[in-house]
Amino acid sequence: MSVPSFSTIDPTKMIISPSRVTFDGLDLGGTSGNVTVTFGYKKSDVKADQIGDTILDRFNSGIDIKVTTEFLEVLDLSKVETLFPAATYISASPGALQFNSAITTRDSDNAKILILHPLFQDTASENKDWYFWKAVPTEESEFVMSPTEQSKLKIVWQILPDVSVTPYRFMRYGDKDLV
Amino acid sequence: MSASNLSEITRELVLGKIRSDIAASLAAIRVMRADPIVTTEPPQSYFIYQSIAQYRTPAVFAIVEDMDFKKERGANHVNATVKINISVVVEDRLGDNVVIKAERYQAALYDILDEAVIDSSDNTLRVVVIVKRAMFSPVYMKDDKSQSAFRKEVLLECEVEHYENF
């Protein structure tokens, strides 16, 4: 038997793992529907009429990062209120969340640190974390009430730049303190 | 060429994980329940096939049921899903207690196995265990009518993601 060629695979570098979601230092607890980071550099094409639609080159023209998950602990309004920073939280027991117009509320004022910690890692280990310096919930959601489905809030975070450093930074996959 | 490990090593890794962690896991369950109504000693025997006439309990069975190489994934290595049934048979003199005992072993095994990531010693194989379901047998009586008259089995249906170099 002969094998003409093969790939060198390192299975120890592969993983399946759910994630802990921490926003502004608060563990948001149970999630469902996976936690998804969607990110990409936006590119602008460089073309020339002489060769039609062929892409000659591309320039980075921006970056867009979002994090999506479904939040399950919907009865804990002290957690829910962190997901709707423009809403007004009434902390008197048992708590309430009121949605006013909130016109002129600025997202960057509400942006906080978001950390996704894969659970196959020790709690203390940050070296496979996803770290976002400025994350803000988009505050577009829907709440399901059903005889068969678990109630949940779909939450999307928009990642804004941390402009306190140069160049502006958005996220890191790995230890945030590594230099 | 190198050889493939496939299902045998998957099963041995899972069994090894159970052997090494079961005592601590059972102890943790015992502390959490705070009710010493039943004993939760580590398993007395481990088996990799079903048809055993007599054995000492608690007994753990690890039976490989199916290995799907998931060719539709298009991987250039073994990226398979192995279905392994992990079951434990317990016994007790009282019917109520044998149910509780089975439930505690179920909890201990779940804690050990679900989302467990296990690597082979030579790092050519990684398995990630996902516990999909637990199934419970009825309580039944041993034929010999010995003191430990009641037996019950609980089975954890596990899907093991199997990544292997070859």
mmCIF file of C-alpha atoms in Angstrom:
data_model
loop_
_atom_site.group_PDB
_atom_site.id
_atom_site.type_symbol
_atom_site.label_atom_id
_atom_site.label_comp_id
_atom_site.label_asym_id
_atom_site.label_seq_id
_atom_site.Cartn_x
_atom_site.Cartn_y
_atom_site.Cartn_z
ATOM 1 C CA MET A 1 0.000 0.000 0.000
ATOM 2 C CA SER A 2 1.339 3.382 -0.886
ATOM 3 C CA VAL A 3 0.309 6.853 0.131
ATOM 4 C CA PRO A 4 1.558 9.407 -2.377
ATOM 5 C CA SER A 5 1.370 12.374 -0.025
ATOM 6 C CA PHE A 6 -0.349 13.555 3.106
ATOM 7 C CA SER A 7 -0.888 16.648 5.188
ATOM 8 C CA THR A 8 0.743 17.062 8.541
ATOM 9 C CA ILE A 9 -2.121 17.615 10.928
ATOM 10 C CA ASP A 10 -1.844 18.672 14.553
ATOM 11 C CA PRO A 11 -5.130 17.640 16.161
ATOM 12 C CA THR A 12 -4.189 19.319 19.433
ATOM 13 C CA LYS A 13 -4.655 22.681 17.741
ATOM 14 C CA MET A 14 -8.317 21.970 17.012
ATOM 15 C CA ILE A 15 -11.137 22.588 19.435
ATOM 16 C CA ILE A 16 -14.843 22.692 20.083
ATOM 17 C CA SER A 17 -15.824 24.946 22.930
ATOM 18 C CA PRO A 18 -18.620 27.198 24.122
ATOM 19 C CA SER A 19 -17.752 30.588 25.513
ATOM 20 C CA ARG A 20 -18.303 32.735 28.562
ATOM 21 C CA VAL A 21 -19.509 36.232 27.716
ATOM 22 C CA THR A 22 -18.381 39.054 30.013
ATOM 23 C CA PHE A 23 -19.513 42.615 29.339
ATOM 24 C CA ASP A 24 -18.259 45.483 31.449
ATOM 25 C CA GLY A 25 -17.007 42.998 34.044
ATOM 26 C CA LEU A 26 -20.361 41.231 34.330
ATOM 27 C CA ASP A 27 -20.634 37.556 33.393
ATOM 28 C CA LEU A 28 -23.806 37.490 31.313
ATOM 29 C CA GLY A 29 -24.427 33.835 32.140
ATOM 30 C CA GLY A 30 -26.361 31.475 29.907
ATOM 31 C CA THR A 31 -26.389 31.970 26.162
ATOM 32 C CA SER A 32 -27.692 29.910 23.281
ATOM 33 C CA GLY A 33 -27.388 29.877 19.523
ATOM 34 C CA ASN A 34 -23.577 29.992 19.730
ATOM 35 C CA VAL A 35 -21.461 33.077 20.168
ATOM 36 C CA THR A 36 -20.338 34.386 16.815
ATOM 37 C CA VAL A 37 -17.710 36.976 16.004
ATOM 38 C CA THR A 38 -18.227 38.447 12.555
ATOM 39 C CA PHE A 39 -15.368 40.576 11.353
ATOM 40 C CA GLY A 40 -13.684 41.782 8.249
ATOM 41 C CA TYR A 41 -11.633 44.478 6.665
ATOM 42 C CA LYS A 42 -13.593 46.301 4.037
ATOM 43 C CA LYS A 43 -11.693 46.549 0.785
ATOM 44 C CA SER A 44 -11.829 48.958 -2.086
ATOM 45 C CA ASP A 45 -10.901 47.532 -5.458
ATOM 46 C CA VAL A 46 -8.372 49.093 -7.788
ATOM 47 C CA LYS A 47 -9.268 48.582 -11.436
ATOM 48 C CA ALA A 48 -8.225 49.929 -14.807
ATOM 49 C CA ASP A 49 -10.346 50.239 -17.895
ATOM 50 C CA GLN A 50 -7.654 48.569 -19.974
ATOM 51 C CA ILE A 51 -8.341 45.168 -18.338
ATOM 52 C CA GLY A 52 -11.976 45.552 -17.508
ATOM 53 C CA ASP A 53 -13.303 44.246 -14.227
ATOM 54 C CA THR A 54 -10.077 42.512 -13.220
ATOM 55 C CA ILE A 55 -9.038 43.470 -9.721
ATOM 56 C CA LEU A 56 -5.511 44.883 -9.869
ATOM 57 C CA ASP A 57 -5.174 45.569 -6.200
ATOM 58 C CA ARG A 58 -7.230 46.242 -3.102
ATOM 59 C CA PHE A 59 -6.946 48.822 -0.345
ATOM 60 C CA ASN A 60 -8.279 48.514 3.146
ATOM 61 C CA SER A 61 -11.036 51.035 3.560
ATOM 62 C CA GLY A 62 -12.447 50.155 6.953
ATOM 63 C CA ILE A 63 -13.161 47.436 9.443
ATOM 64 C CA ASP A 64 -16.449 46.091 10.724
ATOM 65 C CA ILE A 65 -16.726 43.757 13.729
ATOM 66 C CA LYS A 66 -19.846 42.408 15.357
ATOM 67 C CA VAL A 67 -20.519 39.806 18.039
ATOM 68 C CA THR A 68 -23.807 37.944 18.108
ATOM 69 C CA THR A 69 -25.395 35.667 20.656
ATOM 70 C CA GLU A 70 -28.650 34.957 22.429
ATOM 71 C CA PHE A 71 -28.978 35.929 26.043
ATOM 72 C CA LEU A 72 -31.082 33.603 28.189
ATOM 73 C CA GLU A 73 -31.206 34.979 31.731
ATOM 74 C CA VAL A 74 -34.067 37.264 30.810
ATOM 75 C CA LEU A 75 -35.515 37.385 34.315
ATOM 76 C CA ASP A 76 -32.416 39.109 35.672
ATOM 77 C CA LEU A 77 -33.134 42.713 34.781
ATOM 78 C CA SER A 78 -29.863 43.882 36.272
ATOM 79 C CA LYS A 79 -28.170 41.933 33.472
ATOM 80 C CA VAL A 80 -30.701 42.810 30.804
ATOM 81 C CA GLU A 81 -30.200 46.502 31.467
ATOM 82 C CA THR A 82 -26.532 46.231 30.511
ATOM 83 C CA LEU A 83 -27.677 45.055 27.081
ATOM 84 C CA PHE A 84 -29.841 48.142 26.544
ATOM 85 C CA PRO A 85 -27.737 51.022 27.805
ATOM 86 C CA ALA A 86 -30.014 53.649 26.265
ATOM 87 C CA ALA A 87 -32.959 52.354 28.253
ATOM 88 C CA THR A 88 -33.588 53.515 31.797
ATOM 89 C CA TYR A 89 -33.142 50.940 34.525
ATOM 90 C CA ILE A 90 -35.265 51.303 37.629
ATOM 91 C CA SER A 91 -33.325 49.467 40.274
ATOM 92 C CA ALA A 92 -35.960 49.429 43.017
ATOM 93 C CA SER A 93 -36.827 45.786 43.672
ATOM 94 C CA PRO A 94 -37.774 43.801 41.614
ATOM 95 C CA GLY A 95 -36.401 46.176 38.952
ATOM 96 C CA ALA A 96 -37.787 47.418 35.667
ATOM 97 C CA LEU A 97 -36.462 48.566 32.358
ATOM 98 C CA GLN A 98 -38.112 51.480 30.623
ATOM 99 C CA PHE A 99 -37.515 52.331 27.012
ATOM 100 C CA ASN A 100 -37.728 56.047 26.388
ATOM 101 C CA SER A 101 -36.870 57.831 23.184
ATOM 102 C CA ALA A 102 -33.256 58.329 24.229
ATOM 103 C CA ILE A 103 -32.622 60.603 21.278
ATOM 104 C CA THR A 104 -29.002 61.818 21.008
ATOM 105 C CA THR A 105 -27.676 58.945 23.114
ATOM 106 C CA ARG A 106 -24.217 58.277 21.772
ATOM 107 C CA ASP A 107 -23.014 54.684 21.390
ATOM 108 C CA SER A 108 -19.405 55.443 22.178
ATOM 109 C CA ASP A 109 -20.441 56.737 25.590
ATOM 110 C CA ASN A 110 -21.895 53.302 26.355
ATOM 111 C CA ALA A 111 -19.137 51.173 24.868
ATOM 112 C CA LYS A 112 -17.509 48.835 27.376
ATOM 113 C CA ILE A 113 -15.073 45.957 27.401
ATOM 114 C CA LEU A 114 -16.444 42.673 26.049
ATOM 115 C CA ILE A 115 -14.564 39.411 26.623
ATOM 116 C CA LEU A 116 -15.331 36.025 25.098
ATOM 117 C CA HIS A 117 -13.581 33.312 27.075
ATOM 118 C CA PRO A 118 -13.664 29.804 25.571
ATOM 119 C CA LEU A 119 -14.508 27.362 28.337
ATOM 120 C CA PHE A 120 -11.955 24.717 27.388
ATOM 121 C CA GLN A 121 -9.408 27.111 28.887
ATOM 122 C CA ASP A 122 -8.817 27.627 32.601
ATOM 123 C CA THR A 123 -10.541 30.677 33.984
ATOM 124 C CA ALA A 124 -7.217 32.350 34.609
ATOM 125 C CA SER A 125 -5.937 31.710 31.122
ATOM 126 C CA GLU A 126 -6.623 34.533 28.712
ATOM 127 C CA ASN A 127 -4.520 33.390 25.836
ATOM 128 C CA LYS A 128 -7.420 32.248 23.641
ATOM 129 C CA ASP A 129 -9.823 34.978 24.684
ATOM 130 C CA TRP A 130 -11.463 37.362 22.272
ATOM 131 C CA TYR A 131 -11.087 40.824 23.767
ATOM 132 C CA PHE A 132 -12.934 43.917 22.569
ATOM 133 C CA TRP A 133 -11.987 47.251 24.074
ATOM 134 C CA LYS A 134 -15.118 49.106 23.002
ATOM 135 C CA ALA A 135 -18.248 47.047 22.495
ATOM 136 C CA VAL A 136 -21.734 48.423 22.543
ATOM 137 C CA PRO A 137 -24.987 46.486 22.185
ATOM 138 C CA THR A 138 -26.862 47.531 19.062
ATOM 139 C CA GLU A 139 -30.067 47.479 21.139
ATOM 140 C CA GLU A 140 -32.011 45.852 18.327
ATOM 141 C CA SER A 141 -33.546 42.663 19.635
ATOM 142 C CA GLU A 142 -36.624 40.566 19.949
ATOM 143 C CA PHE A 143 -38.089 38.771 22.913
ATOM 144 C CA VAL A 144 -39.796 35.438 22.330
ATOM 145 C CA MET A 145 -42.687 34.265 24.490
ATOM 146 C CA SER A 146 -43.771 30.768 23.614
ATOM 147 C CA PRO A 147 -45.282 27.628 25.145
ATOM 148 C CA THR A 148 -42.407 25.561 23.759
ATOM 149 C CA GLU A 149 -39.416 27.816 23.243
ATOM 150 C CA GLN A 150 -37.118 29.253 25.826
ATOM 151 C CA SER A 151 -37.365 33.020 26.126
ATOM 152 C CA LYS A 152 -34.260 34.761 24.909
ATOM 153 C CA LEU A 153 -32.907 38.045 23.701
ATOM 154 C CA LYS A 154 -30.826 38.164 20.567
ATOM 155 C CA ILE A 155 -27.971 40.525 21.211
ATOM 156 C CA VAL A 156 -25.589 41.995 18.666
ATOM 157 C CA TRP A 157 -22.612 44.030 19.783
ATOM 158 C CA GLN A 158 -21.031 46.543 17.468
ATOM 159 C CA ILE A 159 -17.345 46.953 18.082
ATOM 160 C CA LEU A 160 -16.144 50.541 18.062
ATOM 161 C CA PRO A 161 -12.538 51.682 17.952
ATOM 162 C CA ASP A 162 -10.633 52.412 21.107
ATOM 163 C CA VAL A 163 -9.297 55.815 20.114
ATOM 164 C CA SER A 164 -7.222 56.234 23.253
ATOM 165 C CA VAL A 165 -4.267 54.589 21.536
ATOM 166 C CA THR A 166 -2.593 54.912 18.161
ATOM 167 C CA PRO A 167 -3.354 53.148 15.916
ATOM 168 C CA TYR A 168 -6.957 52.747 16.980
ATOM 169 C CA ARG A 169 -7.616 49.241 18.191
ATOM 170 C CA PHE A 170 -10.729 47.084 17.949
ATOM 171 C CA MET A 171 -10.194 43.536 19.173
ATOM 172 C CA ARG A 172 -7.597 40.957 20.019
ATOM 173 C CA TYR A 173 -7.662 37.175 19.695
ATOM 174 C CA GLY A 174 -5.291 36.113 22.444
ATOM 175 C CA ASP A 175 -3.843 37.589 25.604
ATOM 176 C CA LYS A 176 -4.745 41.282 25.701
ATOM 177 C CA ASP A 177 -1.635 42.127 27.709
ATOM 178 C CA LEU A 178 0.850 40.530 25.359
ATOM 179 C CA VAL A 179 3.170 43.074 23.756
ATOM 180 C CA MET B 1 3.155 5.579 6.295
ATOM 181 C CA SER B 2 1.799 6.088 9.734
ATOM 182 C CA ALA B 3 -1.182 4.176 11.010
ATOM 183 C CA SER B 4 -4.571 5.375 12.133
ATOM 184 C CA ASN B 5 -5.770 5.021 15.706
ATOM 185 C CA LEU B 6 -9.485 5.411 15.089
ATOM 186 C CA SER B 7 -12.078 3.997 17.471
ATOM 187 C CA GLU B 8 -9.931 1.930 19.826
ATOM 188 C CA ILE B 9 -7.899 4.863 21.034
ATOM 189 C CA THR B 10 -10.938 7.095 21.212
ATOM 190 C CA ARG B 11 -12.556 4.628 23.559
ATOM 191 C CA GLU B 12 -9.385 4.211 25.615
ATOM 192 C CA LEU B 13 -8.981 7.971 26.004
ATOM 193 C CA VAL B 14 -12.559 8.313 27.183
ATOM 194 C CA LEU B 15 -12.231 5.362 29.562
ATOM 195 C CA GLY B 16 -8.932 6.712 30.861
ATOM 196 C CA LYS B 17 -10.581 10.041 31.605
ATOM 197 C CA ILE B 18 -13.340 8.283 33.530
ATOM 198 C CA ARG B 19 -10.881 6.133 35.484
ATOM 199 C CA SER B 20 -8.773 9.103 36.526
ATOM 200 C CA ASP B 21 -11.597 11.476 37.438
ATOM 201 C CA ILE B 22 -14.486 9.362 38.655
ATOM 202 C CA ALA B 23 -13.534 9.261 42.343
ATOM 203 C CA ALA B 24 -13.219 13.030 42.594
ATOM 204 C CA SER B 25 -16.375 13.598 40.598
ATOM 205 C CA LEU B 26 -18.398 11.225 42.755
ATOM 206 C CA ALA B 27 -17.027 12.908 45.866
ATOM 207 C CA ALA B 28 -18.087 16.303 44.521
ATOM 208 C CA ILE B 29 -21.589 15.022 43.826
ATOM 209 C CA ARG B 30 -21.716 13.597 47.315
ATOM 210 C CA VAL B 31 -20.758 16.929 48.854
ATOM 211 C CA MET B 32 -23.281 18.770 46.707
ATOM 212 C CA ARG B 33 -26.146 16.438 47.547
ATOM 213 C CA ALA B 34 -25.255 16.551 51.255
ATOM 214 C CA ASP B 35 -27.264 13.399 51.796
ATOM 215 C CA PRO B 36 -25.330 10.135 52.292
ATOM 216 C CA ILE B 37 -28.338 7.975 51.569
ATOM 217 C CA VAL B 38 -26.356 5.784 49.172
ATOM 218 C CA THR B 39 -22.728 4.840 48.792
ATOM 219 C CA THR B 40 -20.912 6.143 45.741
ATOM 220 C CA GLU B 41 -17.757 4.104 45.552
ATOM 221 C CA PRO B 42 -15.631 4.203 42.381
ATOM 222 C CA PRO B 43 -16.526 1.608 39.729
ATOM 223 C CA GLN B 44 -15.340 -1.919 40.446
ATOM 224 C CA SER B 45 -15.057 -2.998 36.837
ATOM 225 C CA TYR B 46 -14.834 -1.619 33.317
ATOM 226 C CA PHE B 47 -15.953 -3.389 30.167
ATOM 227 C CA ILE B 48 -15.864 -2.733 26.451
ATOM 228 C CA TYR B 49 -18.530 -5.266 25.469
ATOM 229 C CA GLN B 50 -22.032 -6.026 26.675
ATOM 230 C CA SER B 51 -22.545 -9.764 27.140
ATOM 231 C CA ILE B 52 -21.113 -10.383 30.555
ATOM 232 C CA ALA B 53 -22.719 -12.968 32.775
ATOM 233 C CA GLN B 54 -21.473 -11.860 36.151
ATOM 234 C CA TYR B 55 -19.647 -8.770 37.224
ATOM 235 C CA ARG B 56 -19.147 -6.547 40.204
ATOM 236 C CA THR B 57 -20.932 -3.244 40.404
ATOM 237 C CA PRO B 58 -20.667 -0.367 39.960
ATOM 238 C CA ALA B 59 -19.615 -1.405 36.488
ATOM 239 C CA VAL B 60 -18.855 0.945 33.630
ATOM 240 C CA PHE B 61 -19.355 -0.053 30.011
ATOM 241 C CA ALA B 62 -17.873 1.820 27.078
ATOM 242 C CA ILE B 63 -19.329 0.582 23.805
ATOM 243 C CA VAL B 64 -18.398 2.089 20.475
ATOM 244 C CA GLU B 65 -21.526 2.099 18.375
ATOM 245 C CA ASP B 66 -20.653 3.966 15.235
ATOM 246 C CA MET B 67 -17.859 5.944 13.622
ATOM 247 C CA ASP B 68 -18.885 8.373 10.932
ATOM 248 C CA PHE B 69 -15.951 9.782 8.991
ATOM 249 C CA LYS B 70 -18.111 12.710 7.869
ATOM 250 C CA LYS B 71 -16.558 12.856 4.456
ATOM 251 C CA GLU B 72 -18.882 15.703 3.584
ATOM 252 C CA ARG B 73 -16.752 17.876 5.841
ATOM 253 C CA GLY B 74 -14.057 17.641 3.199
ATOM 254 C CA ALA B 75 -11.267 17.413 5.752
ATOM 255 C CA ASN B 76 -7.767 16.299 4.740
ATOM 256 C CA HIS B 77 -7.428 14.208 7.892
ATOM 257 C CA VAL B 78 -9.625 12.040 10.079
ATOM 258 C CA ASN B 79 -12.351 14.413 11.258
ATOM 259 C CA ALA B 80 -14.896 11.882 12.418
ATOM 260 C CA THR B 81 -17.733 11.598 14.880
ATOM 261 C CA VAL B 82 -17.630 8.524 17.098
ATOM 262 C CA LYS B 83 -20.772 7.500 18.904
ATOM 263 C CA ILE B 84 -19.876 5.906 22.216
ATOM 264 C CA ASN B 85 -22.349 4.709 24.776
ATOM 265 C CA ILE B 86 -21.046 5.027 28.304
ATOM 266 C CA SER B 87 -23.192 3.214 30.801
ATOM 267 C CA VAL B 88 -22.931 2.381 34.449
ATOM 268 C CA VAL B 89 -24.734 -0.399 36.284
ATOM 269 C CA VAL B 90 -25.308 0.078 39.992
ATOM 270 C CA GLU B 91 -27.054 -1.977 42.605
ATOM 271 C CA ASP B 92 -28.510 -1.526 46.043
ATOM 272 C CA ARG B 93 -30.669 -3.377 48.499
ATOM 273 C CA LEU B 94 -33.460 -0.827 48.176
ATOM 274 C CA GLY B 95 -35.309 0.156 45.028
ATOM 275 C CA ASP B 96 -35.412 3.868 45.843
ATOM 276 C CA ASN B 97 -31.740 3.932 46.611
ATOM 277 C CA VAL B 98 -30.691 2.232 43.417
ATOM 278 C CA VAL B 99 -32.465 4.966 41.469
ATOM 279 C CA ILE B 100 -30.680 7.699 43.414
ATOM 280 C CA LYS B 101 -27.387 5.894 43.052
ATOM 281 C CA ALA B 102 -27.788 5.638 39.299
ATOM 282 C CA GLU B 103 -28.621 9.313 39.095
ATOM 283 C CA ARG B 104 -25.519 10.262 41.033
ATOM 284 C CA TYR B 105 -23.258 8.179 38.801
ATOM 285 C CA GLN B 106 -24.957 9.759 35.818
ATOM 286 C CA ALA B 107 -24.176 13.228 37.189
ATOM 287 C CA ALA B 108 -20.581 12.292 37.931
ATOM 288 C CA LEU B 109 -20.026 10.865 34.464
ATOM 289 C CA TYR B 110 -21.640 13.878 32.831
ATOM 290 C CA ASP B 111 -19.354 16.238 34.744
ATOM 291 C CA ILE B 112 -16.327 14.266 33.637
ATOM 292 C CA LEU B 113 -17.245 13.812 30.009
ATOM 293 C CA ASP B 114 -19.260 16.701 28.647
ATOM 294 C CA GLU B 115 -17.049 19.069 26.648
ATOM 295 C CA ALA B 116 -13.990 17.136 27.786
ATOM 296 C CA VAL B 117 -10.977 17.653 25.553
ATOM 297 C CA ILE B 118 -8.560 14.731 25.640
ATOM 298 C CA ASP B 119 -5.304 14.345 23.737
ATOM 299 C CA SER B 120 -3.420 11.148 23.086
ATOM 300 C CA SER B 121 0.014 10.923 24.681
ATOM 301 C CA ASP B 122 1.741 11.328 21.316
ATOM 302 C CA ASN B 123 -0.495 14.270 20.364
ATOM 303 C CA THR B 124 -1.629 12.675 17.121
ATOM 304 C CA LEU B 125 -5.217 12.456 18.277
ATOM 305 C CA ARG B 126 -7.613 14.827 19.989
ATOM 306 C CA VAL B 127 -11.132 13.952 21.030
ATOM 307 C CA VAL B 128 -13.833 16.312 22.233
ATOM 308 C CA VAL B 129 -16.646 14.542 24.056
ATOM 309 C CA ILE B 130 -20.190 15.861 23.828
ATOM 310 C CA VAL B 131 -22.784 14.123 25.974
ATOM 311 C CA LYS B 132 -25.972 14.092 23.928
ATOM 312 C CA ARG B 133 -28.471 12.219 26.045
ATOM 313 C CA ALA B 134 -28.928 10.069 29.129
ATOM 314 C CA MET B 135 -31.178 7.030 29.193
ATOM 315 C CA PHE B 136 -32.323 5.077 32.213
ATOM 316 C CA SER B 137 -33.203 1.421 32.481
ATOM 317 C CA PRO B 138 -36.008 0.188 34.666
ATOM 318 C CA VAL B 139 -35.086 -1.066 38.098
ATOM 319 C CA TYR B 140 -34.695 -4.820 37.901
ATOM 320 C CA MET B 141 -33.924 -7.602 40.333
ATOM 321 C CA LYS B 142 -30.868 -9.731 40.275
ATOM 322 C CA ASP B 143 -31.541 -13.383 39.613
ATOM 323 C CA ASP B 144 -29.578 -14.644 42.578
ATOM 324 C CA LYS B 145 -31.694 -12.698 45.100
ATOM 325 C CA SER B 146 -28.580 -11.641 46.944
ATOM 326 C CA GLN B 147 -28.540 -8.787 49.401
ATOM 327 C CA SER B 148 -27.957 -6.201 46.730
ATOM 328 C CA ALA B 149 -31.134 -7.167 45.026
ATOM 329 C CA PHE B 150 -31.906 -4.184 42.820
ATOM 330 C CA ARG B 151 -29.984 -3.081 39.781
ATOM 331 C CA LYS B 152 -30.325 -0.153 37.442
ATOM 332 C CA GLU B 153 -28.378 1.077 34.447
ATOM 333 C CA VAL B 154 -27.931 4.592 33.181
ATOM 334 C CA LEU B 155 -26.488 5.230 29.758
ATOM 335 C CA LEU B 156 -24.883 8.386 28.429
ATOM 336 C CA GLU B 157 -25.023 8.684 24.678
ATOM 337 C CA CYS B 158 -21.856 10.497 23.676
ATOM 338 C CA GLU B 159 -20.768 11.955 20.393
ATOM 339 C CA VAL B 160 -17.032 12.240 20.277
ATOM 340 C CA GLU B 161 -15.446 14.542 17.742
ATOM 341 C CA HIS B 162 -12.281 12.789 16.665
ATOM 342 C CA TYR B 163 -9.411 14.709 15.056
ATOM 343 C CA GLU B 164 -6.477 12.627 13.973
ATOM 344 C CA ASN B 165 -3.316 12.989 12.022
ATOM 345 C CA PHE B 166 -2.278 10.018 9.883
#
